[in-house]
Coordinates of C-alpha atoms in Angstrom, one line a residue:
Chain J
X1 CA 0.0 0.0 0.0
X2 CA 1.1 3.5 -0.5
X3 CA 1.9 5.7 2.5
X4 CA -1.3 8.0 1.8
X5 CA -3.5 5.1 1.9
X6 CA -2.0 3.7 4.9
X7 CA -2.5 7.5 6.3
X8 CA -6.1 7.1 5.3
X9 CA -6.8 3.3 7.2
X10 CA -4.7 4.7 10.2
X11 CA -6.5 7.7 10.7
X12 CA -9.8 5.9 10.3
X13 CA -8.7 3.4 12.8
X14 CA -8.3 6.2 15.4
X15 CA -12.2 7.0 15.0
X16 CA -12.8 3.8 15.2
X17 CA -11.2 2.7 18.3
X18 CA -12.2 6.0 19.9
X19 CA -15.8 5.2 19.7
X20 CA -15.1 1.2 20.1
X21 CA -13.4 2.9 23.7
X22 CA -16.6 5.2 24.9
X23 CA -18.8 2.1 23.8
X24 CA -17.3 -0.7 25.6
X25 CA -16.5 -0.5 29.7
X26 CA -17.8 -2.1 33.0
X27 CA -21.0 -0.4 32.6
X28 CA -23.2 -1.9 30.3
X29 CA -24.2 1.1 28.1
X30 CA -25.9 0.5 24.5
X31 CA -24.8 2.4 21.9
X32 CA -27.9 4.2 21.5
X33 CA -27.3 5.3 25.4
X34 CA -23.4 6.2 24.4
X35 CA -24.6 8.6 21.5
X36 CA -27.3 10.1 23.2
X37 CA -25.1 10.9 26.1
X38 CA -22.4 12.2 23.9
X39 CA -24.8 14.6 22.1
X40 CA -25.7 15.6 25.8
X41 CA -28.7 14.2 26.5
X42 CA -29.8 10.7 27.7
X43 CA -29.5 9.7 31.8
X44 CA -26.6 12.0 34.2
X45 CA -25.1 8.9 35.2
X46 CA -24.8 7.8 31.8
X47 CA -23.3 10.6 30.2
X48 CA -21.2 10.8 33.6
X49 CA -19.7 7.9 32.4
X50 CA -19.1 8.6 28.7
X51 CA -18.3 12.3 29.0
X52 CA -16.4 12.4 32.3
X53 CA -14.6 9.1 32.4
X54 CA -14.6 7.2 28.8
X55 CA -13.9 10.1 26.7
X56 CA -11.1 11.6 28.6
X57 CA -9.7 8.4 28.9
X58 CA -9.8 7.5 25.4
X59 CA -8.5 10.6 24.2
X60 CA -5.7 10.1 26.9
X61 CA -4.9 7.0 24.9
X62 CA -4.8 8.5 21.5
X63 CA -1.9 11.4 22.7
X64 CA 0.1 9.1 25.1
X65 CA -0.1 6.0 22.6
X66 CA 0.9 8.8 19.7
X67 CA 3.1 10.4 21.7
X68 CA 5.1 7.7 22.9
X69 CA 5.8 6.1 19.3
X70 CA 6.6 9.4 17.8
X71 CA 9.3 9.6 20.5
X72 CA 10.4 5.9 20.0
X73 CA 10.7 6.5 16.3
X74 CA 13.0 9.8 16.9
X75 CA 15.0 8.4 19.3
X76 CA 15.7 5.3 16.9
X77 CA 17.1 8.1 14.5
X78 CA 19.1 9.9 17.1
X79 CA 20.8 7.1 18.3
X80 CA 20.9 5.3 15.3
X81 CA 19.7 2.5 16.8
X82 CA 16.6 0.0 16.1
X83 CA 16.4 -0.6 19.6
X84 CA 16.1 2.4 21.3
X85 CA 12.8 3.4 22.9
X86 CA 11.1 6.6 24.7
X87 CA 12.7 5.4 28.3
X88 CA 16.3 4.6 27.0
X89 CA 17.9 7.8 28.4
X90 CA 16.6 7.7 31.7
X91 CA 13.0 9.5 31.6
X92 CA 11.3 6.9 33.1
X93 CA 13.6 6.5 36.0
X94 CA 13.4 10.5 36.9
X95 CA 9.7 10.6 36.2
X96 CA 9.0 7.5 38.5
X97 CA 11.2 8.7 41.3
X98 CA 9.1 11.9 41.4
X99 CA 5.9 10.1 41.3
X100 CA 7.1 7.4 44.4
X101 CA 8.1 10.5 46.2
X102 CA 4.9 11.8 45.5
X103 CA 3.3 8.6 46.8
X104 CA 5.6 8.3 49.9
X105 CA 4.8 11.5 51.0
X106 CA 1.1 10.9 50.8
X107 CA 0.8 14.1 48.6
X108 CA -0.6 11.9 45.9
X109 CA -3.4 11.1 47.8
X110 CA -4.5 14.4 49.0
X111 CA -3.8 16.7 46.1
X112 CA -5.1 14.9 42.3
X113 CA -2.2 17.1 40.1
X114 CA 0.9 16.3 42.8
X115 CA 1.5 12.7 41.1
X116 CA 1.5 14.1 37.3
X117 CA 3.2 17.1 38.9
X118 CA 6.2 15.3 40.7
X119 CA 6.7 12.5 38.1
X120 CA 7.1 15.5 35.2
X121 CA 9.4 17.3 37.5
X122 CA 11.7 14.1 38.0
X123 CA 11.6 13.4 33.9
X124 CA 12.3 17.1 33.5
X125 CA 15.3 16.7 36.1
X126 CA 16.6 13.3 34.6
X127 CA 16.4 15.4 30.7
X128 CA 18.6 18.2 32.3
X129 CA 21.2 15.8 33.5
X130 CA 21.5 13.6 30.8
X131 CA 21.8 17.0 28.4
X132 CA 24.6 18.1 30.6
X133 CA 26.6 15.3 31.2
X134 CA 26.5 14.7 27.3
X135 CA 27.3 18.1 26.4
X136 CA 31.1 18.5 26.0
X137 CA 32.9 21.9 26.2
X138 CA 32.2 23.2 22.7
X139 CA 28.6 22.2 23.0
X140 CA 28.7 19.2 20.7
X141 CA 26.4 16.4 21.7
X142 CA 28.3 12.7 21.1
X143 CA 25.1 10.4 20.7
X144 CA 27.0 7.4 21.8
X145 CA 27.7 9.6 25.2
X146 CA 24.6 10.8 25.1
X147 CA 23.0 7.0 25.3
X148 CA 25.7 6.1 27.8
X149 CA 24.5 9.5 30.2
X150 CA 20.9 8.6 29.6
X151 CA 21.5 4.6 30.8
X152 CA 23.4 6.0 33.9
X153 CA 21.3 8.7 34.9
X154 CA 18.2 6.0 34.7
X155 CA 20.1 3.9 36.7
X156 CA 20.8 6.6 39.1
X157 CA 17.3 7.3 39.6
X158 CA 15.8 4.0 39.7
X159 CA 18.3 3.4 42.6
X160 CA 16.8 6.7 44.4
X161 CA 13.3 4.9 43.8
X162 CA 14.0 2.0 45.1
X163 CA 15.5 3.4 48.3
X164 CA 12.5 5.6 48.6
X165 CA 10.4 2.3 48.3
X166 CA 12.6 0.3 50.7
X167 CA 11.6 2.9 53.4
X168 CA 7.7 3.1 52.7
X169 CA 4.9 0.9 53.8
X170 CA 3.5 -1.7 51.5
X171 CA 0.3 0.6 50.6
X172 CA 2.9 3.0 49.0
X173 CA 4.9 0.4 47.1
X174 CA 1.8 -1.3 45.9
X175 CA 0.3 2.2 44.5
X176 CA 4.2 3.2 43.0
X177 CA 4.1 -0.4 41.2
X178 CA 1.1 0.4 40.1
X179 CA 2.0 3.3 38.9
X180 CA 5.0 1.9 37.0
X181 CA 3.3 -0.5 34.9
X182 CA 0.7 2.6 33.6
X183 CA -2.7 2.7 33.7
X184 CA -4.9 5.2 32.0
X185 CA -7.4 5.5 34.6
X186 CA -6.8 8.6 35.9
X187 CA -7.3 10.5 33.0
X188 CA -9.1 13.6 33.1
X189 CA -10.5 16.5 30.9
X190 CA -7.9 19.2 32.9
X191 CA -5.3 16.6 32.3
X192 CA -6.2 15.7 28.4
X193 CA -6.4 19.5 28.2
X194 CA -2.6 19.6 29.7
X195 CA -0.9 17.1 27.7
X196 CA -3.0 18.0 24.5
X197 CA -1.4 21.8 24.7
X198 CA 1.9 20.3 25.1
X199 CA 2.5 17.3 23.4
X200 CA 0.5 18.7 20.0
X201 CA 3.3 21.4 19.3
X202 CA 6.1 19.2 20.5
X203 CA 4.6 16.5 17.4
X204 CA 4.5 18.9 14.9
X205 CA 7.9 20.2 15.8
X206 CA 9.0 16.5 15.3
X207 CA 7.4 15.9 12.2
X208 CA 9.2 19.1 10.8
X209 CA 12.5 17.2 12.1
X210 CA 12.2 14.6 9.9
X211 CA 14.1 15.2 6.8
X212 CA 17.4 16.2 9.0
X213 CA 16.1 12.9 10.7
X214 CA 16.8 10.6 7.9
X215 CA 19.8 12.5 7.2
X216 CA 21.1 11.3 10.7
X217 CA 20.5 7.6 9.5
X218 CA 23.1 7.9 7.0
X219 CA 25.6 9.2 9.7
X220 CA 26.3 12.4 11.1
X221 CA 29.2 13.6 8.9
X222 CA 27.3 12.7 5.7
X223 CA 24.2 14.7 7.0
X224 CA 26.7 17.5 7.6
X225 CA 27.7 17.7 3.8
X226 CA 24.1 17.2 2.7
X227 CA 23.2 20.7 4.5
X228 CA 22.0 19.9 7.7
X229 CA 23.0 21.7 10.7
X230 CA 23.4 18.4 12.6
X231 CA 24.3 19.5 16.5
X232 CA 20.8 21.7 16.5
X233 CA 18.8 19.0 15.0
X234 CA 20.4 16.3 17.6
X235 CA 19.6 18.8 20.4
X236 CA 16.0 19.8 19.3
X237 CA 15.1 16.2 18.6
X238 CA 16.5 15.2 22.2
X239 CA 14.7 17.6 23.8
X240 CA 11.4 17.5 22.3
X241 CA 11.1 14.2 22.0
X242 CA 11.9 13.9 25.4
X243 CA 9.5 16.1 26.7
X244 CA 6.7 14.6 24.7
X245 CA 7.2 11.1 26.4
X246 CA 7.7 12.9 29.9
X247 CA 4.2 14.4 29.5
X248 CA 3.0 10.9 28.7
X249 CA 4.7 9.5 31.6
X250 CA 3.2 12.2 34.1
X251 CA -0.1 11.3 33.0
X252 CA -0.1 8.0 32.5
X253 CA 3.0 6.1 34.4
X254 CA 5.8 4.1 32.5
X255 CA 4.2 2.7 29.6
X256 CA 6.4 0.1 27.7
X257 CA 6.8 -1.0 24.3
X258 CA 4.7 1.2 22.6
X259 CA 7.5 3.4 21.6
X260 CA 9.9 0.5 20.4
X261 CA 7.5 -1.6 18.7
X262 CA 5.0 0.6 16.8
X263 CA 7.8 2.4 14.9
X264 CA 9.6 -0.6 14.0
X265 CA 6.3 -2.1 12.8
X266 CA 5.8 0.9 10.5
X267 CA 9.2 1.3 9.3
X268 CA 8.5 -2.6 8.1
X269 CA 5.4 -1.7 6.6
X270 CA 6.4 1.5 4.7
X271 CA 10.0 2.1 5.3
X272 CA 12.6 4.1 6.8
X273 CA 11.6 7.4 5.2
X274 CA 10.7 9.7 8.3
X275 CA 8.4 12.0 6.5
X276 CA 6.2 9.5 5.8
X277 CA 7.5 7.0 9.4
X278 CA 6.5 9.9 11.9
X279 CA 3.0 10.6 11.0
X280 CA 2.2 7.0 10.7
X281 CA 3.7 6.1 13.8
X282 CA 2.1 9.0 15.6
X283 CA -1.6 7.2 14.3
X284 CA -0.8 3.7 14.8
X285 CA 0.8 4.5 18.2
X286 CA -2.7 6.1 19.2
X287 CA -4.8 3.0 17.4
X288 CA -2.4 0.6 19.5
X289 CA -2.7 2.3 22.9
X290 CA -6.4 2.5 22.6
X291 CA -7.1 -0.8 21.6
X292 CA -4.8 -2.1 24.7
X293 CA -6.7 0.2 27.4
X294 CA -9.9 -1.3 25.8
X295 CA -8.4 -5.1 26.5
X296 CA -7.3 -3.7 30.0
X297 CA -10.5 -2.7 31.3
X298 CA -12.9 -5.5 29.7
X299 CA -10.9 -8.6 30.2
X300 CA -11.1 -8.8 34.0
X301 CA -13.8 -6.9 35.1
X302 CA -14.3 -5.2 37.3
X303 CA -10.6 -5.4 37.7
X304 CA -8.2 -3.4 35.4
X305 CA -5.2 -5.6 34.0
X306 CA -2.1 -2.7 34.0
X307 CA -2.0 -1.3 30.4
X308 CA 1.7 -1.8 30.2
X309 CA 1.2 -5.6 30.8
X310 CA -1.5 -6.2 27.9
X311 CA 0.7 -3.9 25.4
X312 CA 3.7 -6.5 25.7
X313 CA 1.1 -9.3 25.2
X314 CA -0.5 -7.9 22.3
X315 CA 2.6 -6.3 21.0
X316 CA 5.2 -8.6 21.0
X317 CA 3.5 -11.5 18.8
X318 CA 2.3 -9.0 16.5
X319 CA 5.8 -7.4 15.9
X320 CA 7.3 -10.9 16.0
X321 CA 4.5 -12.0 13.2
X322 CA 5.7 -8.7 11.2
X323 CA 9.5 -9.0 11.5
X324 CA 9.2 -12.4 10.1
X325 CA 6.7 -11.3 7.3
X326 CA 9.5 -9.0 6.3
X327 CA 12.7 -10.7 6.4
X328 CA 10.5 -13.2 4.3
X329 CA 9.6 -11.0 1.7
X330 CA 13.2 -10.2 1.4
X331 CA 12.7 -6.4 2.1
X332 CA 15.5 -6.5 4.4
X333 CA 14.9 -6.3 7.9
X334 CA 14.5 -3.7 10.2
X335 CA 17.2 -4.8 12.7
X336 CA 21.2 -4.5 12.7
X337 CA 23.0 -2.4 10.1
Chain I
X1 CA 51.6 37.1 0.6
X2 CA 48.4 37.7 2.3
X3 CA 47.4 39.5 -0.8
X4 CA 48.6 37.1 -3.1
X5 CA 46.7 34.4 -1.2
X6 CA 43.3 37.0 -1.4
X7 CA 44.3 37.6 -5.2
X8 CA 44.3 33.4 -5.9
X9 CA 41.1 32.7 -4.1
X10 CA 39.2 34.4 -6.9
X11 CA 39.8 32.1 -9.4
X12 CA 40.1 29.3 -6.6
X13 CA 37.1 26.7 -5.8
X14 CA 38.8 25.4 -2.6
X15 CA 42.1 26.5 -0.8
X16 CA 43.8 26.8 2.4
X17 CA 46.5 28.7 3.5
X18 CA 49.2 27.7 5.9
X19 CA 46.2 25.5 7.8
X20 CA 47.3 22.9 11.0
X21 CA 45.0 20.9 12.5
X22 CA 46.1 19.0 15.5
X23 CA 43.8 16.3 16.6
X24 CA 43.5 15.8 20.7
X25 CA 45.4 13.4 22.6
X26 CA 47.5 12.7 18.7
X27 CA 51.5 13.3 19.1
X28 CA 51.6 15.0 15.9
X29 CA 49.4 17.3 14.2
X30 CA 47.0 15.7 11.2
X31 CA 48.3 19.0 8.9
X32 CA 50.7 21.0 9.0
X33 CA 51.0 24.6 7.8
X34 CA 49.4 23.1 4.8
X35 CA 48.7 25.9 1.6
X36 CA 47.1 24.7 -1.5
X37 CA 44.7 25.7 -4.1
X38 CA 42.1 23.8 -6.2
X39 CA 41.6 26.1 -9.4
X40 CA 37.9 26.0 -10.6
X41 CA 37.1 23.6 -13.3
X42 CA 40.3 21.8 -12.5
X43 CA 40.7 17.7 -11.7
X44 CA 42.6 18.1 -8.4
X45 CA 43.6 14.7 -7.3
X46 CA 45.3 14.4 -3.8
X47 CA 47.8 11.6 -3.0
X48 CA 49.9 10.4 0.0
X49 CA 50.5 7.7 2.1
X50 CA 48.0 6.4 4.9
X51 CA 47.6 8.9 7.6
X52 CA 49.5 11.5 5.8
X53 CA 46.4 13.9 6.2
X54 CA 44.3 13.3 3.0
X55 CA 40.9 12.8 4.5
X56 CA 41.5 15.4 7.0
X57 CA 42.3 17.6 4.4
X58 CA 39.2 17.0 2.9
X59 CA 36.9 17.3 6.1
X60 CA 38.9 20.8 6.8
X61 CA 38.2 22.3 3.6
X62 CA 34.3 22.0 4.1
X63 CA 34.2 22.9 8.0
X64 CA 34.0 18.9 9.7
X65 CA 36.9 19.6 11.7
X66 CA 38.1 22.4 13.9
X67 CA 41.8 24.0 13.1
X68 CA 44.4 25.3 15.2
X69 CA 45.7 28.0 12.7
X70 CA 45.4 28.9 8.8
X71 CA 42.4 29.1 7.2
X72 CA 40.3 26.9 4.5
X73 CA 38.4 28.7 2.0
X74 CA 35.9 27.7 -0.2
X75 CA 35.1 29.7 -3.5
X76 CA 37.2 32.5 -2.1
X77 CA 35.1 32.5 1.6
X78 CA 36.2 31.2 4.6
X79 CA 34.5 28.3 5.5
X80 CA 33.3 29.0 8.6
X81 CA 31.5 32.2 7.0
X82 CA 29.7 29.2 4.9
X83 CA 26.0 28.2 6.1
X84 CA 25.8 24.6 6.1
X85 CA 23.0 24.0 3.4
X86 CA 24.4 27.1 1.1
X87 CA 27.7 25.4 1.2
X88 CA 25.7 21.7 0.2
X89 CA 24.2 23.0 -2.8
X90 CA 28.0 24.1 -3.9
X91 CA 29.7 21.3 -2.8
X92 CA 29.0 17.4 -3.0
X93 CA 30.9 15.2 -0.9
X94 CA 31.1 11.2 -1.4
X95 CA 33.0 10.5 1.7
X96 CA 35.2 7.4 2.3
X97 CA 32.2 5.3 3.8
X98 CA 28.8 5.4 5.8
X99 CA 26.5 2.9 7.4
X100 CA 23.4 2.9 7.1
X101 CA 20.9 2.6 10.6
X102 CA 17.8 1.7 8.7
X103 CA 17.2 -0.2 5.2
X104 CA 16.5 2.6 2.6
X105 CA 16.4 2.5 -1.0
X106 CA 18.9 3.5 -4.0
X107 CA 16.2 6.2 -4.9
X108 CA 16.0 7.4 -1.3
X109 CA 19.5 7.9 -0.8
X110 CA 19.8 9.9 -4.2
X111 CA 17.1 12.0 -3.3
X112 CA 19.1 13.0 0.3
X113 CA 21.4 14.9 -2.3
X114 CA 18.0 17.5 -2.7
X115 CA 18.2 18.0 1.2
X116 CA 19.7 21.9 0.7
X117 CA 17.2 22.8 -1.7
X118 CA 13.5 22.0 0.1
X119 CA 12.0 23.3 3.0
X120 CA 11.0 21.2 6.0
X121 CA 8.0 19.9 4.8
X122 CA 8.5 20.9 1.2
X123 CA 7.9 17.7 -1.3
X124 CA 10.3 17.3 -4.6
X125 CA 9.3 19.9 -7.2
X126 CA 9.9 18.6 -11.0
X127 CA 13.5 20.6 -10.7
X128 CA 14.4 18.0 -7.8
X129 CA 13.2 15.1 -9.7
X130 CA 14.8 16.1 -12.9
X131 CA 18.2 16.5 -10.9
X132 CA 17.7 13.1 -8.9
X133 CA 16.7 11.2 -12.4
X134 CA 19.7 13.0 -14.2
X135 CA 22.4 11.9 -11.6
X136 CA 21.0 8.3 -11.5
X137 CA 21.3 8.0 -15.3
X138 CA 24.5 9.5 -15.5
X139 CA 25.5 6.9 -13.1
X140 CA 23.9 4.3 -14.6
X141 CA 21.8 3.1 -11.4
X142 CA 18.7 3.7 -13.1
X143 CA 17.5 0.3 -13.0
X144 CA 18.5 -0.2 -9.4
X145 CA 15.9 2.8 -7.7
X146 CA 13.7 0.3 -5.9
X147 CA 16.6 -1.7 -5.0
X148 CA 17.6 -1.8 -1.0
X149 CA 21.2 -0.5 -0.4
X150 CA 22.0 -4.2 1.4
X151 CA 21.0 -5.7 -1.7
X152 CA 23.7 -4.1 -3.6
X153 CA 27.3 -4.6 -4.8
X154 CA 30.3 -2.2 -3.6
X155 CA 30.5 -0.8 -7.0
X156 CA 26.6 0.1 -7.4
X157 CA 26.7 1.4 -4.0
X158 CA 29.9 3.6 -4.5
X159 CA 27.7 4.8 -8.0
X160 CA 24.8 5.4 -5.8
X161 CA 26.8 7.6 -3.5
X162 CA 28.6 9.5 -6.4
X163 CA 25.0 10.1 -7.7
X164 CA 23.8 11.7 -4.1
X165 CA 26.6 14.1 -4.4
X166 CA 25.8 14.7 -8.1
X167 CA 22.0 15.3 -7.1
X168 CA 23.3 17.8 -5.0
X169 CA 24.2 20.1 -8.4
X170 CA 27.1 21.0 -6.6
X171 CA 29.9 23.5 -8.6
X172 CA 32.9 21.1 -6.7
X173 CA 32.5 18.0 -6.2
X174 CA 35.1 16.1 -3.3
X175 CA 35.7 12.2 -3.0
X176 CA 37.3 10.3 -0.5
X177 CA 39.0 7.4 -2.5
X178 CA 35.6 6.8 -4.0
X179 CA 37.3 4.1 -6.1
X180 CA 39.0 1.7 -3.4
X181 CA 36.9 -1.0 -3.7
X182 CA 36.3 -1.2 -7.4
X183 CA 37.0 -3.4 -10.1
X184 CA 38.5 -2.0 -13.2
X185 CA 35.6 -1.1 -15.1
X186 CA 33.5 0.6 -12.5
X187 CA 36.6 2.6 -11.5
X188 CA 37.2 4.0 -14.9
X189 CA 33.8 4.3 -15.5
X190 CA 33.7 6.9 -12.3
X191 CA 36.8 8.6 -13.3
X192 CA 35.5 8.8 -16.7
X193 CA 32.4 10.4 -15.1
X194 CA 34.6 12.9 -12.8
X195 CA 36.6 13.7 -16.1
X196 CA 33.3 14.4 -18.1
X197 CA 31.7 16.7 -15.4
X198 CA 35.3 18.5 -15.2
X199 CA 35.3 19.4 -18.7
X200 CA 31.4 20.5 -18.5
X201 CA 33.0 23.0 -15.7
X202 CA 32.9 21.3 -12.5
X203 CA 35.8 21.1 -9.9
X204 CA 36.9 17.9 -8.9
X205 CA 39.2 16.9 -5.8
X206 CA 39.7 13.5 -5.6
X207 CA 41.5 11.5 -2.6
X208 CA 43.2 8.6 -4.5
X209 CA 45.9 5.9 -3.8
X210 CA 46.4 5.1 -8.2
X211 CA 49.1 7.1 -9.1
X212 CA 48.8 6.1 -12.5
X213 CA 45.1 6.8 -12.8
X214 CA 45.2 9.9 -10.6
X215 CA 48.4 11.0 -13.5
X216 CA 45.9 10.3 -16.2
X217 CA 43.0 12.0 -15.6
X218 CA 43.8 14.9 -12.8
X219 CA 44.9 18.3 -14.1
X220 CA 47.2 18.8 -11.1
X221 CA 48.2 16.7 -8.4
X222 CA 48.9 17.1 -4.5
X223 CA 51.2 14.6 -2.5
X224 CA 50.7 15.1 1.2
X225 CA 53.6 13.5 3.5
X226 CA 52.8 13.1 7.0
X227 CA 50.3 16.3 7.3
X228 CA 52.9 18.6 4.7
X229 CA 53.0 19.1 1.7
X230 CA 55.9 17.6 -0.6
X231 CA 55.1 18.3 -3.7
X232 CA 52.0 19.9 -5.9
X233 CA 51.8 21.2 -9.6
X234 CA 51.0 19.3 -13.0
X235 CA 51.4 15.3 -13.1
X236 CA 55.0 15.3 -14.4
X237 CA 56.2 17.4 -11.7
X238 CA 54.5 15.7 -8.6
X239 CA 55.3 12.1 -9.5
X240 CA 59.3 12.0 -9.5
X241 CA 60.9 9.0 -8.2
X242 CA 63.1 10.3 -5.6
X243 CA 59.8 12.5 -4.2
X244 CA 57.9 9.4 -4.3
X245 CA 60.3 7.1 -2.9
X246 CA 61.1 9.5 -0.2
X247 CA 57.0 9.9 0.8
X248 CA 56.1 6.3 0.0
X249 CA 59.3 5.0 1.8
X250 CA 59.5 2.5 -0.9
X251 CA 61.7 1.7 -4.2
X252 CA 59.3 3.4 -6.9
X253 CA 60.3 3.3 -10.6
X254 CA 58.3 6.2 -12.7
X255 CA 58.1 5.5 -16.6
X256 CA 56.0 7.1 -19.3
X257 CA 53.0 4.7 -20.4
X258 CA 53.2 3.8 -24.0
X259 CA 49.4 3.4 -24.4
X260 CA 48.4 6.4 -22.6
X261 CA 51.4 8.9 -22.7
X262 CA 51.0 9.4 -18.9
X263 CA 53.5 8.7 -16.3
X264 CA 53.6 5.2 -15.0
X265 CA 54.4 4.5 -11.5
X266 CA 55.5 1.0 -10.7
X267 CA 56.7 0.0 -6.9
X268 CA 59.6 -2.2 -7.2
X269 CA 60.2 -5.1 -4.7
X270 CA 63.0 -4.2 -1.8
X271 CA 64.9 -6.9 -2.6
X272 CA 65.1 -6.7 -6.7
X273 CA 65.6 -3.1 -6.2
X274 CA 69.5 -3.1 -7.2
X275 CA 68.9 -4.9 -10.6
X276 CA 65.8 -3.2 -11.6
X277 CA 66.8 -0.1 -11.1
X278 CA 68.6 1.5 -14.2
X279 CA 69.4 5.0 -15.0
X280 CA 68.5 8.4 -13.8
X281 CA 67.4 8.9 -10.2
X282 CA 67.8 5.6 -9.1
X283 CA 71.5 6.1 -7.2
X284 CA 70.1 7.0 -3.8
X285 CA 68.5 4.1 -3.1
X286 CA 70.7 1.7 -4.4
X287 CA 71.8 0.1 -1.0
X288 CA 69.9 -3.1 -2.3
X289 CA 69.0 -5.9 -0.1
X290 CA 70.5 -4.7 2.7
X291 CA 68.0 -1.6 3.0
X292 CA 65.2 -4.1 3.4
X293 CA 65.3 -4.0 6.8
X294 CA 65.6 -0.3 7.5
X295 CA 62.7 0.3 4.9
X296 CA 60.2 -2.0 6.4
X297 CA 61.1 -0.4 9.8
X298 CA 60.5 2.7 8.6
X299 CA 57.2 2.1 6.8
X300 CA 56.3 0.5 10.1
X301 CA 56.9 4.4 11.8
X302 CA 54.8 5.3 9.2
X303 CA 51.8 3.5 9.7
X304 CA 51.6 4.5 13.3
X305 CA 50.9 8.0 12.3
X306 CA 48.2 6.9 10.3
X307 CA 45.8 6.5 13.5
X308 CA 45.2 10.4 13.7
X309 CA 44.6 10.7 10.1
X310 CA 42.6 8.2 9.0
X311 CA 39.5 8.0 10.7
X312 CA 36.2 7.2 9.1

């Protein structure tokens, strides 16, 4: 299929999974009741469930899924490594430390915004530290050093988090662990708006970097000879993709696999041109996470399965299938050189 | 001195004045006060042993390595004054090697040559498409357009990379050993392509180890020796036995190739040296077989300095 066809298919899929997401849930609502509630009519309770619970959650899944997938694709180009993913540079460690501190201090229970705010602050701190460590005296960023710095900073924050957890009570540990596995359950319209206002400019700016990111795939020096301002591209790509990831992590916890598997799958399907890959990765990530969330909340009612578990359970077989198919077709595998 | 170099810059495509580059942690400078000029429309070949600073000179000319002293200029302007996009419209580069992070097709790689002409989200205009297909036609890779690079032979990959540089529609083309891994036909095809481009007004800066072919195709040669200029000028002036033997630390005979009329450089063997040498400038090296041990030891000292200069 041509990229434009893929875009149409995935765009339609986003709309469909959004509708599916607000139609399905523990409360047994008929499609008629749901649409009545959406249009502002129907029962008050139904309206509350659809408009205040299901709709913001579905929108959040689209934003975070798309954002994680897009930033994963950017990290893969930036680090020239197909195994890179949004959390590879320590953002999840920083966010988790912030979140665990907020939970342990009891702030998360008393103030609804404290948990995302603390997680976001932790993520920002990690991003800042990594950039400081990786930038050399002449302000060049060596991506190998960046990767190393990210791994080290991540390990440091993981240790901080483990320390806080070790001196916390069992309830705190349980909430922290659940937060780290990710959940969209806390989504309300206020968080959704904040994530939207914050993510959309980053998404647009990153898609605007598609062409220089393509050049990075063939090496920094060649990219420079072809006219790219390599240092600026690397710096902007790192900061924007990190902030996008941080927003998602702050709002929903650490949701794994989306940022690794979705960009890869899209690359196997449409090739490595980032002008096509980035928008499609956003759409596919949105579809994937919305579907995963639907499964997470409907498979074991009335409990919710952590969404990170679903993304791995669904994502890994799907990805292996794609990988086998593309290797079989001789299109060149996405792994390796 | 300053006015002289400024005057020569007017007609120069590329040039350096007393350029020195010292890589951090390297014992010796990679380039030591190198002054050279590539006139517009010249086929300029750069020769020298491994580690003599050829690749560093190419990178310095385009501002890819910081220099400690002197200046590099492109079309009369210091390279540091050039905006990278503007520079990429003037100078196309085929570097020694590059590795792909993701699989891409031949057409996609060649199309990257249009980067300096396109806006962030702009798609290819008919002008861009024409430049891309012309470059692919000239390099004879049209039939490979949709193939992935990983499925190509070494010669096909090099032709694709030359095509990408040509798609930049540059006024000067810089190539770092583009034919190092190619067979005779593919090597000759690229060199004839470069020669034809020069005859159409392009300037070519070619790094190569093929002394004979450089002598045949190039208008001027630059011979580098451990970061300094050993000789510069027309092929016949540069390819002298004494100079080559000193720079390459190996017995060498230069004769006239009856088939092409160009100088022919023949490396001799150290042991057969005394019998093979006849006539002119050979007396300085006639110590025969006893020199073989000193020759090999000095060549190993030469190669130890290569770490600084030949980084990919």
